[in-house]
GROMACS .gro file of C-alpha atoms in nm:
model
  193
    1MET     CA    1  15.734   7.660  15.195
    2HIS     CA    2  15.972   7.452  14.964
    3THR     CA    3  16.057   7.305  15.339
    4ARG     CA    4  15.746   7.237  15.386
    5LEU     CA    5  15.634   7.087  15.068
    6LEU     CA    6  15.988   6.797  15.096
    7ALA     CA    7  15.871   6.723  15.416
    8GLN     CA    8  15.470   6.588  15.280
    9ILE     CA    9  15.667   6.458  14.978
   10GLY     CA   10  15.895   6.230  15.260
   11ILE     CA   11  15.576   6.194  15.461
   12PHE     CA   12  15.406   6.046  15.122
   13LYS     CA   13  15.685   5.825  15.060
   14THR     CA   14  15.691   5.712  15.430
   15PHE     CA   15  15.330   5.593  15.424
   16ILE     CA   16  15.391   5.391  15.056
   17MET     CA   17  15.640   5.244  15.260
   18ILE     CA   18  15.442   5.123  15.539
   19SER     CA   19  15.133   5.063  15.362
   20LYS     CA   20  15.395   4.785  15.129
   21ALA     CA   21  15.643   4.690  15.457
   22LEU     CA   22  15.259   4.535  15.601
   23LYS     CA   23  15.123   4.434  15.254
   24ALA     CA   24  14.790   4.680  15.348
   25PRO     CA   25  14.649   4.761  15.054
   26PHE     CA   26  14.753   5.152  14.960
   27PHE     CA   27  14.442   5.344  14.973
   28THR     CA   28  14.246   5.209  15.257
   29PRO     CA   29  14.081   5.398  15.499
   30LEU     CA   30  14.330   5.381  15.753
   31PHE     CA   31  14.606   5.468  15.514
   32ARG     CA   32  14.444   5.753  15.397
   33LEU     CA   33  14.340   5.908  15.755
   34LEU     CA   34  14.730   5.868  15.822
   35MET     CA   35  14.807   6.050  15.520
   36VAL     CA   36  14.582   6.334  15.598
   37ILE     CA   37  14.679   6.364  15.938
   38GLY     CA   38  15.066   6.364  15.818
   39PHE     CA   39  15.014   6.641  15.523
   40VAL     CA   40  14.889   6.855  15.837
   41LEU     CA   41  15.112   6.855  16.058
   42ALA     CA   42  15.369   6.843  15.748
   43ALA     CA   43  15.203   7.222  15.674
   44ARG     CA   44  15.181   7.377  16.002
   45PRO     CA   45  15.410   7.666  16.019
   46ALA     CA   46  15.764   7.585  16.163
   47HIS     CA   47  15.821   7.740  16.501
   48ALA     CA   48  16.106   7.805  16.678
   49GLU     CA   49  16.386   7.637  16.434
   50PHE     CA   50  16.626   7.781  16.664
   51ARG     CA   51  16.553   7.530  16.898
   52ALA     CA   52  16.740   7.182  16.891
   53VAL     CA   53  16.759   6.838  17.150
   54SER     CA   54  17.053   6.750  17.232
   55LEU     CA   55  17.126   6.409  17.210
   56ASP     CA   56  17.406   6.362  17.446
   57ASN     CA   57  17.410   6.645  17.629
   58ASN     CA   58  17.735   6.686  17.552
   59PHE     CA   59  17.769   7.078  17.560
   60PRO     CA   60  18.124   7.153  17.420
   61ASP     CA   61  17.988   6.915  17.106
   62GLU     CA   62  17.709   7.135  17.113
   63ILE     CA   63  17.907   7.454  17.083
   64ALA     CA   64  18.125   7.283  16.829
   65ALA     CA   65  17.787   7.204  16.613
   66ALA     CA   66  17.668   7.573  16.652
   67LYS     CA   67  18.044   7.761  16.559
   68GLU     CA   68  18.022   7.544  16.258
   69GLN     CA   69  17.701   7.696  16.155
   70GLY     CA   70  17.826   8.018  16.236
   71LYS     CA   71  17.578   8.046  16.534
   72PHE     CA   72  17.636   8.086  16.931
   73LEU     CA   73  17.480   7.794  17.178
   74VAL     CA   74  17.219   7.899  17.440
   75ILE     CA   75  17.071   7.666  17.701
   76MET     CA   76  16.780   7.740  17.885
   77PHE     CA   77  16.741   7.617  18.225
   78GLN     CA   78  16.364   7.485  18.279
   79GLN     CA   79  16.156   7.279  18.510
   80ILE     CA   80  15.871   7.071  18.470
   81GLY     CA   81  15.574   7.270  18.539
   82CYS     CA   82  15.778   7.632  18.528
   83PRO     CA   83  15.456   7.847  18.413
   84TYR     CA   84  15.705   8.165  18.260
   85CYS     CA   85  15.923   7.855  18.064
   86GLU     CA   86  15.619   7.757  17.908
   87LYS     CA   87  15.516   8.105  17.871
   88MET     CA   88  15.869   8.131  17.669
   89ARG     CA   89  15.737   7.890  17.478
   90ALA     CA   90  15.431   7.987  17.328
   91ARG     CA   91  15.463   8.345  17.294
   92VAL     CA   92  15.868   8.441  17.255
   93TYR     CA   93  15.962   8.160  17.055
   94PRO     CA   94  15.703   8.119  16.764
   95ASP     CA   95  15.692   8.523  16.713
   96PRO     CA   96  15.801   8.589  16.348
   97LYS     CA   97  16.105   8.863  16.495
   98VAL     CA   98  16.264   8.612  16.690
   99GLN     CA   99  16.244   8.332  16.465
  100LYS     CA  100  16.419   8.570  16.228
  101TYR     CA  101  16.671   8.674  16.438
  102TYR     CA  102  16.708   8.342  16.634
  103THR     CA  103  16.733   8.064  16.342
  104LYS     CA  104  17.012   8.299  16.186
  105ARG     CA  105  17.210   8.296  16.496
  106PHE     CA  106  17.118   8.047  16.779
  107VAL     CA  107  17.072   7.700  16.882
  108LEU     CA  108  16.884   7.651  17.202
  109ILE     CA  109  16.906   7.340  17.353
  110GLU     CA  110  16.668   7.328  17.727
  111SER     CA  111  16.815   7.168  18.034
  112ASN     CA  112  16.601   7.038  18.346
  113ILE     CA  113  16.752   7.188  18.624
  114ARG     CA  114  16.588   6.918  18.856
  115GLY     CA  115  16.701   6.653  18.597
  116GLU     CA  116  16.936   6.321  18.667
  117LEU     CA  117  17.036   6.320  18.326
  118GLU     CA  118  17.422   6.309  18.275
  119VAL     CA  119  17.565   6.615  18.076
  120VAL     CA  120  17.898   6.703  17.986
  121SER     CA  121  18.000   7.093  18.052
  122PRO     CA  122  18.137   7.317  17.801
  123GLN     CA  123  18.480   7.275  18.070
  124GLY     CA  124  18.467   6.907  17.988
  125GLN     CA  125  18.294   6.778  18.341
  126SER     CA  126  18.044   6.541  18.334
  127MET     CA  127  17.788   6.541  18.579
  128THR     CA  128  17.404   6.517  18.616
  129GLU     CA  129  17.183   6.799  18.474
  130LYS     CA  130  17.088   6.904  18.854
  131LYS     CA  131  17.468   6.929  18.928
  132TYR     CA  132  17.515   7.162  18.647
  133ALA     CA  133  17.211   7.397  18.742
  134ARG     CA  134  17.364   7.391  19.106
  135LYS     CA  135  17.698   7.470  19.025
  136ASN     CA  136  17.558   7.711  18.761
  137ARG     CA  137  17.401   7.911  19.096
  138ILE     CA  138  17.031   7.848  18.933
  139ARG     CA  139  16.775   7.881  19.141
  140ALA     CA  140  16.481   7.999  18.951
  141THR     CA  141  16.358   7.936  18.620
  142PRO     CA  142  16.387   7.998  18.300
  143THR     CA  143  16.765   8.107  18.302
  144PHE     CA  144  16.926   8.157  18.000
  145ILE     CA  145  17.269   8.085  17.920
  146TYR     CA  146  17.474   8.226  17.656
  147PHE     CA  147  17.792   8.070  17.525
  148ASP     CA  148  18.026   8.258  17.287
  149LYS     CA  149  18.228   8.064  16.969
  150ASN     CA  150  18.435   7.914  17.248
  151GLY     CA  151  18.266   7.811  17.446
  152LYS     CA  152  18.290   8.076  17.760
  153GLN     CA  153  17.961   8.196  17.906
  154ALA     CA  154  17.870   8.571  17.733
  155LEU     CA  155  17.576   8.596  17.938
  156LYS     CA  156  17.352   8.461  18.174
  157VAL     CA  157  16.971   8.570  18.248
  158THR     CA  158  16.709   8.501  18.470
  159GLY     CA  159  16.317   8.560  18.428
  160PHE     CA  160  16.104   8.551  18.154
  161MET     CA  161  16.211   8.761  17.882
  162ASP     CA  162  15.960   8.946  17.626
  163VAL     CA  163  16.009   8.937  17.244
  164SER     CA  164  16.216   9.302  17.253
  165ARG     CA  165  16.421   9.175  17.579
  166PHE     CA  166  16.476   8.802  17.429
  167ILE     CA  167  16.616   9.010  17.071
  168LYS     CA  168  16.863   9.253  17.291
  169ALA     CA  169  16.985   8.939  17.462
  170GLY     CA  170  17.061   8.795  17.175
  171GLN     CA  171  17.232   9.111  16.986
  172TYR     CA  172  17.430   9.195  17.297
  173VAL     CA  173  17.584   8.797  17.284
  174VAL     CA  174  17.638   8.811  16.847
  175GLY     CA  175  17.750   9.194  16.862
  176GLY     CA  176  18.045   9.129  17.160
  177VAL     CA  177  17.927   9.341  17.391
  178TYR     CA  178  17.970   9.123  17.666
  179LYS     CA  179  18.328   9.130  17.559
  180THR     CA  180  18.336   9.520  17.686
  181LYS     CA  181  18.233   9.453  18.025
  182THR     CA  182  17.901   9.659  17.956
  183SER     CA  183  17.660   9.452  18.174
  184PHE     CA  184  17.324   9.339  17.967
  185TYR     CA  185  17.103   9.581  18.191
  186ARG     CA  186  17.332   9.891  18.109
  187TYR     CA  187  17.257   9.790  17.775
  188LEU     CA  188  16.956   9.772  17.802
  189GLN     CA  189  16.915  10.114  17.904
  190LYS     CA  190  17.150  10.264  17.679
  191SER     CA  191  16.960  10.090  17.384
  192THR     CA  192  16.582  10.229  17.511
  193LYS     CA  193  16.694  10.547  17.458
   0.00000   0.00000   0.00000
């Protein structure tokens, strides 16, 4: 709630600055409409706070930034038109349990398996998103690769995950279960008994 109030104040200040810069009267009908829209958008509940946008697609930097926050990096490999990717975004990410668990522990960024943007792999190699996906044998979407805090792949999961399974994937990584050589699928079987 406090964050939303700060966002609303920030939007209000921005509108005042724009009004002054344009030498427009402060409370014109257009200005009031923009203010209302800004307040409505700022008042909406935040979803998927663990999701981030990589500005330079430099995965070693993203892993280091996540580590500084005490978090792990997850890359969601997706493609335009992927219905299961959209289902993850619409149904799983906004879930309060996912929000609570992932926001404290993970930073998630997306990479397009058909994309031509330049990325730097965790090993420091430059290539396109498409080549990076191919190198990681990503053929279906969504595919999630979880990295430990040292940049090593801890888990790779292909396909839609419901809320419970998505949280279990996070627990598998955070709990260090991947270090025991217990497969994620064996971990799921044990945890549902």
